[in-house]
Amino acid sequence: MKARVMVQVADRRLEEQEREIPKVGVDQALLKVEANGLCGSDVEQYKGHFVQKRLVEYPLIPGHEAVGVIAEIGADAAKSWGVKVGDRVALEPHLTCGRCPRCLQGSYHLCRSLLPIKQPPSYGYIPMSYGHGLWGGYSEYIHLHARTILHKLPPELPLELSTMYQAIAAGIRWSLHVPKTTFGDTVLILGPGQRGLGAVIACANAGVKQIIVTGLERDRRKLDLARAFGAHHTIVADRENVVERVMTITGGRGADVALDVTPGATQPVIDAINSVRNGGQVVLAGIKGGTKKVEIDTDTLVFREVSIKGLWTQGIDAYAQAIELLSRNYKKLAPMHTHEFPLSKVATAIEIMAGEHPGQEAISISIHPGR
Ligand SMILES: [Zn+2]
Ligand SMILES: [Zn+2]
């Protein structure tokens, strides 16, 4: 049997190919991909930034936000994952060794020891030269490694909305779990894209006292969605002074937590630092593309005891909570899902995600290999 796949062969070049599907071992499974979500990392991957940083190499099948049904499964895998043929599951991107210090500590997303390759082993970033090559979601099938971490999806959750589990899980870990946010806190979220909205959804469900979201004039629709999902205040960053507005809203105190999820822009990092209270926390999770540097007055951090933490993945608790939250609230959250495409149109989908098609405002995009 063969799988139809979209292979990235060069920067901004995806090619449709066929690839042989190997036999499934006792501790493996075959996932029939029904949907694959896109995020900023897909844009970075498409443009070739990860190859330039020597994190990945071509050719590879991208796609790290896959949802699908178990088409075939070995006896050991069925037992350890608790799933059977026909179950719909969402994948975590990471493949982990389960034995190194980082894995044993629970930080399995920082495991570097599984495969004999340099990059963090993760679906969507493993070259086709390694093993069977079917490692990405831009494909009809993914051959699941024994170390895969997956989550069973409830049948009532519509497929088109299911890929939003990634953005909401990011919001949960970045705005709640790591900064240990509680209901009395004020959280500033810089950037109203899917991760920013995921953070709004997380904070609103946790009863956070004040949720403030920044965006640009062109993000009006996303800022309206942020309010619909529970944000108390929105700031238009290219028209208003972000720090002044946050200080007015908080009575001069500042936010407890500031989360930057803006892609490319560096001013939000400075705004985040200047918007938190003394002893406040800044979480950086927006990818800046590696070329832009941010000048920080470190004395400010010292005298005000502000901490800065970089985060890039979600974690098992956040995924489980995101799927539960999404399943309960999908009707309300549906407007966040803006586009869906067949597999053959994935390049167009990524370009829309990157904002390269004027007039197309993307938040959550899914591609569907079965269509
Ligand atoms: Zn992603
Ligand atoms: Zn490990």
CSV table of C-alpha atoms and ligand atoms in Angstrom, one decimal:
chain,number,residue,atom,x,y,z
A,1,MET,CA,0.0,0.0,0.0
A,2,LYS,CA,1.2,3.5,-0.8
A,3,ALA,CA,0.5,6.9,0.8
A,4,ARG,CA,0.0,10.2,-1.0
A,5,VAL,CA,2.4,12.7,0.6
A,6,MET,CA,3.5,16.3,0.2
A,7,VAL,CA,7.2,16.4,0.4
A,8,GLN,CA,9.2,19.6,1.1
A,9,VAL,CA,12.1,19.4,-1.3
A,10,ALA,CA,13.4,23.0,-1.1
A,11,ASP,CA,12.5,26.4,0.5
A,12,ARG,CA,8.9,27.1,-0.4
A,13,ARG,CA,8.7,24.0,-2.6
A,14,LEU,CA,6.3,21.1,-1.8
A,15,GLU,CA,6.0,18.2,-4.2
A,16,GLU,CA,3.3,15.6,-4.4
A,17,GLN,CA,4.7,12.0,-4.2
A,18,GLU,CA,3.8,8.5,-3.3
A,19,ARG,CA,5.6,6.5,-0.5
A,20,GLU,CA,5.4,2.9,0.4
A,21,ILE,CA,3.7,2.2,3.7
A,22,PRO,CA,5.8,-0.4,5.7
A,23,LYS,CA,4.4,-3.2,7.9
A,24,VAL,CA,3.2,-2.2,11.3
A,25,GLY,CA,5.2,-3.8,14.2
A,26,VAL,CA,3.8,-5.0,17.5
A,27,ASP,CA,4.6,-1.7,19.2
A,28,GLN,CA,3.6,0.6,16.2
A,29,ALA,CA,0.5,1.7,14.4
A,30,LEU,CA,-0.7,3.3,11.2
A,31,LEU,CA,-2.6,6.6,11.4
A,32,LYS,CA,-4.9,7.6,8.6
A,33,VAL,CA,-4.5,11.4,8.7
A,34,GLU,CA,-7.9,13.1,8.6
A,35,ALA,CA,-6.8,16.6,9.5
A,36,ASN,CA,-3.5,18.5,10.1
A,37,GLY,CA,-3.4,21.9,11.7
A,38,LEU,CA,-1.0,24.7,10.7
A,39,CYS,CA,0.8,27.1,12.9
A,40,GLY,CA,3.7,29.6,12.7
A,41,SER,CA,6.2,26.7,12.7
A,42,ASP,CA,4.7,25.5,9.4
A,43,VAL,CA,5.4,28.9,8.0
A,44,GLU,CA,9.0,28.9,9.3
A,45,GLN,CA,9.5,25.4,7.9
A,46,TYR,CA,8.0,26.3,4.5
A,47,LYS,CA,10.2,29.4,4.2
A,48,GLY,CA,13.3,27.3,5.0
A,49,HIS,CA,14.3,29.0,8.2
A,50,PHE,CA,14.7,25.7,10.1
A,51,VAL,CA,17.0,24.3,7.3
A,52,GLN,CA,19.0,27.6,7.5
A,53,LYS,CA,19.4,27.0,11.2
A,54,ARG,CA,20.5,23.4,10.5
A,55,LEU,CA,17.6,22.1,12.6
A,56,VAL,CA,16.1,20.0,9.8
A,57,GLU,CA,17.1,18.8,6.3
A,58,TYR,CA,15.2,18.1,3.0
A,59,PRO,CA,13.5,16.1,1.8
A,60,LEU,CA,10.9,15.7,4.6
A,61,ILE,CA,7.1,15.5,5.1
A,62,PRO,CA,6.1,18.5,7.3
A,63,GLY,CA,3.1,18.5,9.5
A,64,HIS,CA,3.2,18.2,13.3
A,65,GLU,CA,-0.5,18.8,14.3
A,66,ALA,CA,-2.1,15.6,13.1
A,67,VAL,CA,-5.5,14.2,13.9
A,68,GLY,CA,-6.6,10.9,12.4
A,69,VAL,CA,-8.0,7.4,12.9
A,70,ILE,CA,-6.0,4.3,13.8
A,71,ALA,CA,-6.0,2.2,10.6
A,72,GLU,CA,-3.8,-0.6,12.0
A,73,ILE,CA,-2.2,-1.2,15.3
A,74,GLY,CA,0.2,-3.7,16.9
A,75,ALA,CA,-1.0,-5.6,20.1
A,76,ASP,CA,1.6,-3.9,22.4
A,77,ALA,CA,0.8,-0.4,21.1
A,78,ALA,CA,-2.9,-1.0,21.5
A,79,LYS,CA,-2.3,-2.0,25.1
A,80,SER,CA,0.0,0.8,26.1
A,81,TRP,CA,-1.9,3.6,24.3
A,82,GLY,CA,-5.4,2.2,25.1
A,83,VAL,CA,-6.7,2.6,21.6
A,84,LYS,CA,-8.0,0.3,18.9
A,85,VAL,CA,-8.6,0.4,15.1
A,86,GLY,CA,-11.1,3.1,14.2
A,87,ASP,CA,-10.4,5.4,17.2
A,88,ARG,CA,-9.8,9.0,16.4
A,89,VAL,CA,-6.7,10.4,18.1
A,90,ALA,CA,-4.7,13.6,18.2
A,91,LEU,CA,-0.9,13.3,18.1
A,92,GLU,CA,1.6,15.2,20.3
A,93,PRO,CA,4.5,16.2,18.0
A,94,HIS,CA,7.3,14.8,20.2
A,95,LEU,CA,8.9,11.5,20.0
A,96,THR,CA,10.7,10.8,23.3
A,97,CYS,CA,13.2,8.3,24.6
A,98,GLY,CA,11.5,8.0,28.0
A,99,ARG,CA,14.8,7.3,29.8
A,100,CYS,CA,17.0,10.4,29.7
A,101,PRO,CA,17.0,12.9,32.6
A,102,ARG,CA,14.7,15.4,30.8
A,103,CYS,CA,12.2,12.6,30.0
A,104,LEU,CA,12.3,11.3,33.6
A,105,GLN,CA,11.8,14.8,34.9
A,106,GLY,CA,8.6,15.2,32.8
A,107,SER,CA,10.2,17.7,30.3
A,108,TYR,CA,10.0,15.2,27.5
A,109,HIS,CA,9.7,17.9,24.9
A,110,LEU,CA,13.4,18.7,25.7
A,111,CYS,CA,14.5,15.1,25.0
A,112,ARG,CA,17.2,15.0,22.3
A,113,SER,CA,18.2,11.4,22.5
A,114,LEU,CA,15.8,9.3,20.5
A,115,LEU,CA,17.0,9.5,17.0
A,116,PRO,CA,20.5,9.7,15.5
A,117,ILE,CA,19.7,13.2,14.2
A,118,LYS,CA,20.4,16.6,15.5
A,119,GLN,CA,17.0,18.2,15.8
A,120,PRO,CA,14.5,17.6,18.5
A,121,PRO,CA,12.7,14.4,17.3
A,122,SER,CA,9.2,15.5,16.4
A,123,TYR,CA,6.7,14.6,13.8
A,124,GLY,CA,6.9,17.0,10.8
A,125,TYR,CA,10.7,17.6,11.2
A,126,ILE,CA,12.3,14.2,10.6
A,127,PRO,CA,14.0,13.7,7.2
A,128,MET,CA,12.6,11.1,4.8
A,129,SER,CA,16.1,9.5,4.8
A,130,TYR,CA,15.4,8.3,8.4
A,131,GLY,CA,13.6,4.9,8.5
A,132,HIS,CA,10.3,4.7,6.6
A,133,GLY,CA,10.1,8.4,6.0
A,134,LEU,CA,6.4,8.7,6.9
A,135,TRP,CA,6.9,11.2,9.7
A,136,GLY,CA,4.6,14.1,8.8
A,137,GLY,CA,1.0,15.2,8.7
A,138,TYR,CA,1.1,16.5,5.1
A,139,SER,CA,0.3,12.9,4.2
A,140,GLU,CA,-2.5,10.4,3.9
A,141,TYR,CA,-0.8,8.2,6.6
A,142,ILE,CA,1.7,8.5,9.4
A,143,HIS,CA,3.6,5.4,10.6
A,144,LEU,CA,3.4,5.8,14.3
A,145,HIS,CA,6.6,5.1,16.3
A,146,ALA,CA,6.4,3.2,19.6
A,147,ARG,CA,7.3,6.3,21.5
A,148,THR,CA,4.4,8.3,20.1
A,149,ILE,CA,2.2,10.2,22.6
A,150,LEU,CA,-1.4,10.4,21.6
A,151,HIS,CA,-4.8,11.5,22.9
A,152,LYS,CA,-8.1,9.9,22.1
A,153,LEU,CA,-10.6,12.4,20.8
A,154,PRO,CA,-14.3,12.3,21.9
A,155,PRO,CA,-16.6,11.4,18.9
A,156,GLU,CA,-18.7,14.5,19.4
A,157,LEU,CA,-15.9,16.9,18.6
A,158,PRO,CA,-16.2,17.9,14.9
A,159,LEU,CA,-13.1,17.0,12.9
A,160,GLU,CA,-12.6,20.4,11.4
A,161,LEU,CA,-12.3,22.0,14.8
A,162,SER,CA,-10.3,19.2,16.4
A,163,THR,CA,-6.9,20.6,15.3
A,164,MET,CA,-7.4,23.6,17.5
A,165,TYR,CA,-6.3,21.4,20.4
A,166,GLN,CA,-2.7,22.5,19.7
A,167,ALA,CA,-3.4,26.3,20.0
A,168,ILE,CA,-5.5,25.9,23.2
A,169,ALA,CA,-2.9,23.5,24.8
A,170,ALA,CA,-0.2,26.2,24.1
A,171,GLY,CA,-2.5,28.8,25.7
A,172,ILE,CA,-3.0,26.6,28.8
A,173,ARG,CA,0.7,25.9,29.4
A,174,TRP,CA,2.1,29.3,28.5
A,175,SER,CA,-0.5,31.5,30.2
A,176,LEU,CA,-1.5,29.3,33.2
A,177,HIS,CA,0.7,26.3,34.0
A,178,VAL,CA,4.2,27.7,33.7
A,179,PRO,CA,3.5,31.2,35.2
A,180,LYS,CA,1.3,29.5,37.8
A,181,THR,CA,-1.5,32.1,37.1
A,182,THR,CA,-4.4,32.2,39.6
A,183,PHE,CA,-7.9,33.6,39.4
A,184,GLY,CA,-6.9,36.9,41.0
A,185,ASP,CA,-4.2,37.7,38.4
A,186,THR,CA,-4.0,40.1,35.4
A,187,VAL,CA,-2.7,38.5,32.2
A,188,LEU,CA,-1.5,40.5,29.3
A,189,ILE,CA,-1.5,38.6,26.0
A,190,LEU,CA,0.5,40.2,23.2
A,191,GLY,CA,-0.8,39.0,19.8
A,192,PRO,CA,-4.3,37.8,18.9
A,193,GLY,CA,-3.4,34.9,16.6
A,194,GLN,CA,-4.4,31.3,17.4
A,195,ARG,CA,-1.9,31.0,20.3
A,196,GLY,CA,-3.0,34.3,21.7
A,197,LEU,CA,-6.7,33.3,21.4
A,198,GLY,CA,-5.8,29.9,22.9
A,199,ALA,CA,-4.4,31.8,25.9
A,200,VAL,CA,-7.6,33.9,26.2
A,201,ILE,CA,-9.7,30.7,26.2
A,202,ALA,CA,-7.4,29.2,28.8
A,203,CYS,CA,-7.4,32.3,31.1
A,204,ALA,CA,-11.1,32.8,30.8
A,205,ASN,CA,-11.9,29.2,31.7
A,206,ALA,CA,-9.5,29.5,34.7
A,207,GLY,CA,-11.4,32.6,35.9
A,208,VAL,CA,-8.4,35.0,35.5
A,209,LYS,CA,-9.5,38.4,36.8
A,210,GLN,CA,-8.3,40.6,34.0
A,211,ILE,CA,-7.4,39.4,30.5
A,212,ILE,CA,-5.8,42.1,28.3
A,213,VAL,CA,-5.1,41.4,24.6
A,214,THR,CA,-3.0,43.4,22.1
A,215,GLY,CA,-3.2,43.4,18.3
A,216,LEU,CA,-2.8,45.7,15.4
A,217,GLU,CA,-5.5,47.8,13.6
A,218,ARG,CA,-5.7,45.0,10.9
A,219,ASP,CA,-6.4,42.4,13.6
A,220,ARG,CA,-9.8,44.0,14.5
A,221,ARG,CA,-11.7,40.7,13.9
A,222,LYS,CA,-9.3,38.7,16.0
A,223,LEU,CA,-9.6,41.3,18.8
A,224,ASP,CA,-13.4,41.0,18.7
A,225,LEU,CA,-13.0,37.3,18.9
A,226,ALA,CA,-10.7,37.7,21.9
A,227,ARG,CA,-13.5,39.7,23.6
A,228,ALA,CA,-16.1,37.1,22.7
A,229,PHE,CA,-13.9,34.4,24.2
A,230,GLY,CA,-13.5,36.3,27.5
A,231,ALA,CA,-10.9,39.1,27.2
A,232,HIS,CA,-11.8,42.1,29.3
A,233,HIS,CA,-9.7,44.7,27.5
A,234,THR,CA,-8.2,44.9,24.0
A,235,ILE,CA,-5.4,47.3,22.9
A,236,VAL,CA,-4.7,48.4,19.3
A,237,ALA,CA,-0.9,48.5,19.5
A,238,ASP,CA,-0.3,50.6,16.4
A,239,ARG,CA,-2.7,53.2,17.6
A,240,GLU,CA,-2.3,53.2,21.4
A,241,ASN,CA,0.6,53.0,23.9
A,242,VAL,CA,0.5,49.4,25.2
A,243,VAL,CA,2.3,50.1,28.5
A,244,GLU,CA,0.3,53.2,29.3
A,245,ARG,CA,-3.0,51.4,28.6
A,246,VAL,CA,-2.0,48.4,30.8
A,247,MET,CA,-1.0,50.7,33.6
A,248,THR,CA,-4.3,52.6,33.4
A,249,ILE,CA,-6.3,49.3,33.4
A,250,THR,CA,-4.4,47.9,36.4
A,251,GLY,CA,-4.4,51.2,38.4
A,252,GLY,CA,-0.6,51.7,37.8
A,253,ARG,CA,0.3,48.2,39.2
A,254,GLY,CA,1.1,46.3,36.0
A,255,ALA,CA,0.2,42.8,34.8
A,256,ASP,CA,1.2,39.7,36.8
A,257,VAL,CA,2.0,37.8,33.6
A,258,ALA,CA,2.7,39.1,30.1
A,259,LEU,CA,2.8,36.5,27.3
A,260,ASP,CA,4.3,37.5,23.9
A,261,VAL,CA,3.0,35.3,21.0
A,262,THR,CA,3.5,37.8,18.2
A,263,PRO,CA,5.4,36.5,15.2
A,264,GLY,CA,8.4,38.5,13.9
A,265,ALA,CA,7.7,41.7,15.9
A,266,THR,CA,10.2,42.7,18.6
A,267,GLN,CA,8.5,45.8,20.2
A,268,PRO,CA,6.0,43.4,22.0
A,269,VAL,CA,8.9,41.9,24.0
A,270,ILE,CA,9.9,45.3,25.3
A,271,ASP,CA,6.2,46.2,26.0
A,272,ALA,CA,5.8,42.9,27.9
A,273,ILE,CA,8.8,43.7,30.2
A,274,ASN,CA,7.5,47.2,30.8
A,275,SER,CA,3.9,46.1,31.4
A,276,VAL,CA,4.5,43.6,34.2
A,277,ARG,CA,4.4,44.5,37.9
A,278,ASN,CA,7.5,44.3,40.1
A,279,GLY,CA,8.3,40.6,40.4
A,280,GLY,CA,6.1,39.9,37.4
A,281,GLN,CA,6.7,37.3,34.8
A,282,VAL,CA,7.3,37.6,31.0
A,283,VAL,CA,6.7,34.5,28.9
A,284,LEU,CA,8.2,34.6,25.4
A,285,ALA,CA,6.6,32.2,22.9
A,286,GLY,CA,6.5,34.3,19.7
A,287,ILE,CA,9.0,33.2,17.0
A,288,LYS,CA,11.0,36.1,15.6
A,289,GLY,CA,12.6,34.3,12.7
A,290,GLY,CA,16.1,34.5,14.2
A,291,THR,CA,17.3,37.6,12.4
A,292,LYS,CA,15.9,40.2,14.8
A,293,LYS,CA,17.6,41.1,18.0
A,294,VAL,CA,15.9,42.7,21.0
A,295,GLU,CA,17.8,45.2,23.1
A,296,ILE,CA,16.9,44.8,26.8
A,297,ASP,CA,17.8,47.0,29.7
A,298,THR,CA,18.8,44.2,32.0
A,299,ASP,CA,18.9,46.6,35.0
A,300,THR,CA,15.2,46.9,34.7
A,301,LEU,CA,14.9,43.1,35.2
A,302,VAL,CA,17.3,43.2,38.1
A,303,PHE,CA,15.8,46.1,40.0
A,304,ARG,CA,12.2,45.1,39.4
A,305,GLU,CA,12.9,41.3,39.8
A,306,VAL,CA,11.1,40.6,36.5
A,307,SER,CA,11.6,37.0,35.2
A,308,ILE,CA,11.7,36.0,31.6
A,309,LYS,CA,10.9,32.5,30.4
A,310,GLY,CA,11.0,31.1,26.9
A,311,LEU,CA,8.5,28.4,26.0
A,312,TRP,CA,7.7,26.5,22.8
A,313,THR,CA,5.6,23.5,23.5
A,314,GLN,CA,2.6,22.3,25.3
A,315,GLY,CA,3.0,19.2,27.5
A,316,ILE,CA,0.8,16.2,28.3
A,317,ASP,CA,-1.4,17.9,30.9
A,318,ALA,CA,-2.1,20.9,28.7
A,319,TYR,CA,-3.0,18.7,25.7
A,320,ALA,CA,-5.4,16.6,27.8
A,321,GLN,CA,-7.0,19.8,29.3
A,322,ALA,CA,-7.2,21.5,25.9
A,323,ILE,CA,-9.0,18.5,24.3
A,324,GLU,CA,-11.5,18.4,27.2
A,325,LEU,CA,-12.0,22.2,27.1
A,326,LEU,CA,-12.4,22.2,23.3
A,327,SER,CA,-14.9,19.3,23.4
A,328,ARG,CA,-17.1,21.1,25.9
A,329,ASN,CA,-16.9,24.5,24.1
A,330,TYR,CA,-16.5,23.8,20.4
A,331,LYS,CA,-19.7,25.6,19.3
A,332,LYS,CA,-18.6,28.8,21.0
A,333,LEU,CA,-15.0,28.5,19.7
A,334,ALA,CA,-15.9,27.5,16.1
A,335,PRO,CA,-15.4,31.0,14.7
A,336,MET,CA,-11.6,30.6,15.4
A,337,HIS,CA,-11.4,28.0,12.6
A,338,THR,CA,-11.2,30.1,9.4
A,339,HIS,CA,-9.9,27.9,6.6
A,340,GLU,CA,-9.7,24.2,5.5
A,341,PHE,CA,-7.9,22.8,2.4
A,342,PRO,CA,-7.3,19.5,0.7
A,343,LEU,CA,-3.7,18.1,1.0
A,344,SER,CA,-2.8,19.3,-2.6
A,345,LYS,CA,-3.4,22.9,-1.6
A,346,VAL,CA,-1.2,22.9,1.5
A,347,ALA,CA,1.3,25.5,0.0
A,348,THR,CA,-1.6,27.9,-0.5
A,349,ALA,CA,-2.8,27.2,3.0
A,350,ILE,CA,0.6,28.0,4.5
A,351,GLU,CA,0.9,31.2,2.4
A,352,ILE,CA,-2.5,32.3,3.8
A,353,MET,CA,-1.3,31.5,7.3
A,354,ALA,CA,1.8,33.7,6.6
A,355,GLY,CA,-0.5,36.6,5.5
A,356,GLU,CA,0.8,36.5,1.9
A,357,HIS,CA,-2.7,36.5,0.4
A,358,PRO,CA,-4.2,40.0,1.0
A,359,GLY,CA,-7.9,39.9,2.1
A,360,GLN,CA,-7.6,36.4,3.6
A,361,GLU,CA,-7.5,36.6,7.4
A,362,ALA,CA,-6.4,33.3,8.9
A,363,ILE,CA,-6.6,32.1,12.5
A,364,SER,CA,-6.9,28.4,12.6
A,365,ILE,CA,-6.3,26.5,9.3
A,366,SER,CA,-6.6,22.7,8.8
A,367,ILE,CA,-5.6,20.6,5.8
A,368,HIS,CA,-7.5,17.4,5.0
A,369,PRO,CA,-5.5,14.6,3.2
A,370,GLY,CA,-8.7,12.5,2.7
A,371,ARG,CA,-10.4,15.1,0.5
B,1,ZN,ZN,2.4,23.9,15.5
B,2,ZN,ZN,14.5,11.4,26.6
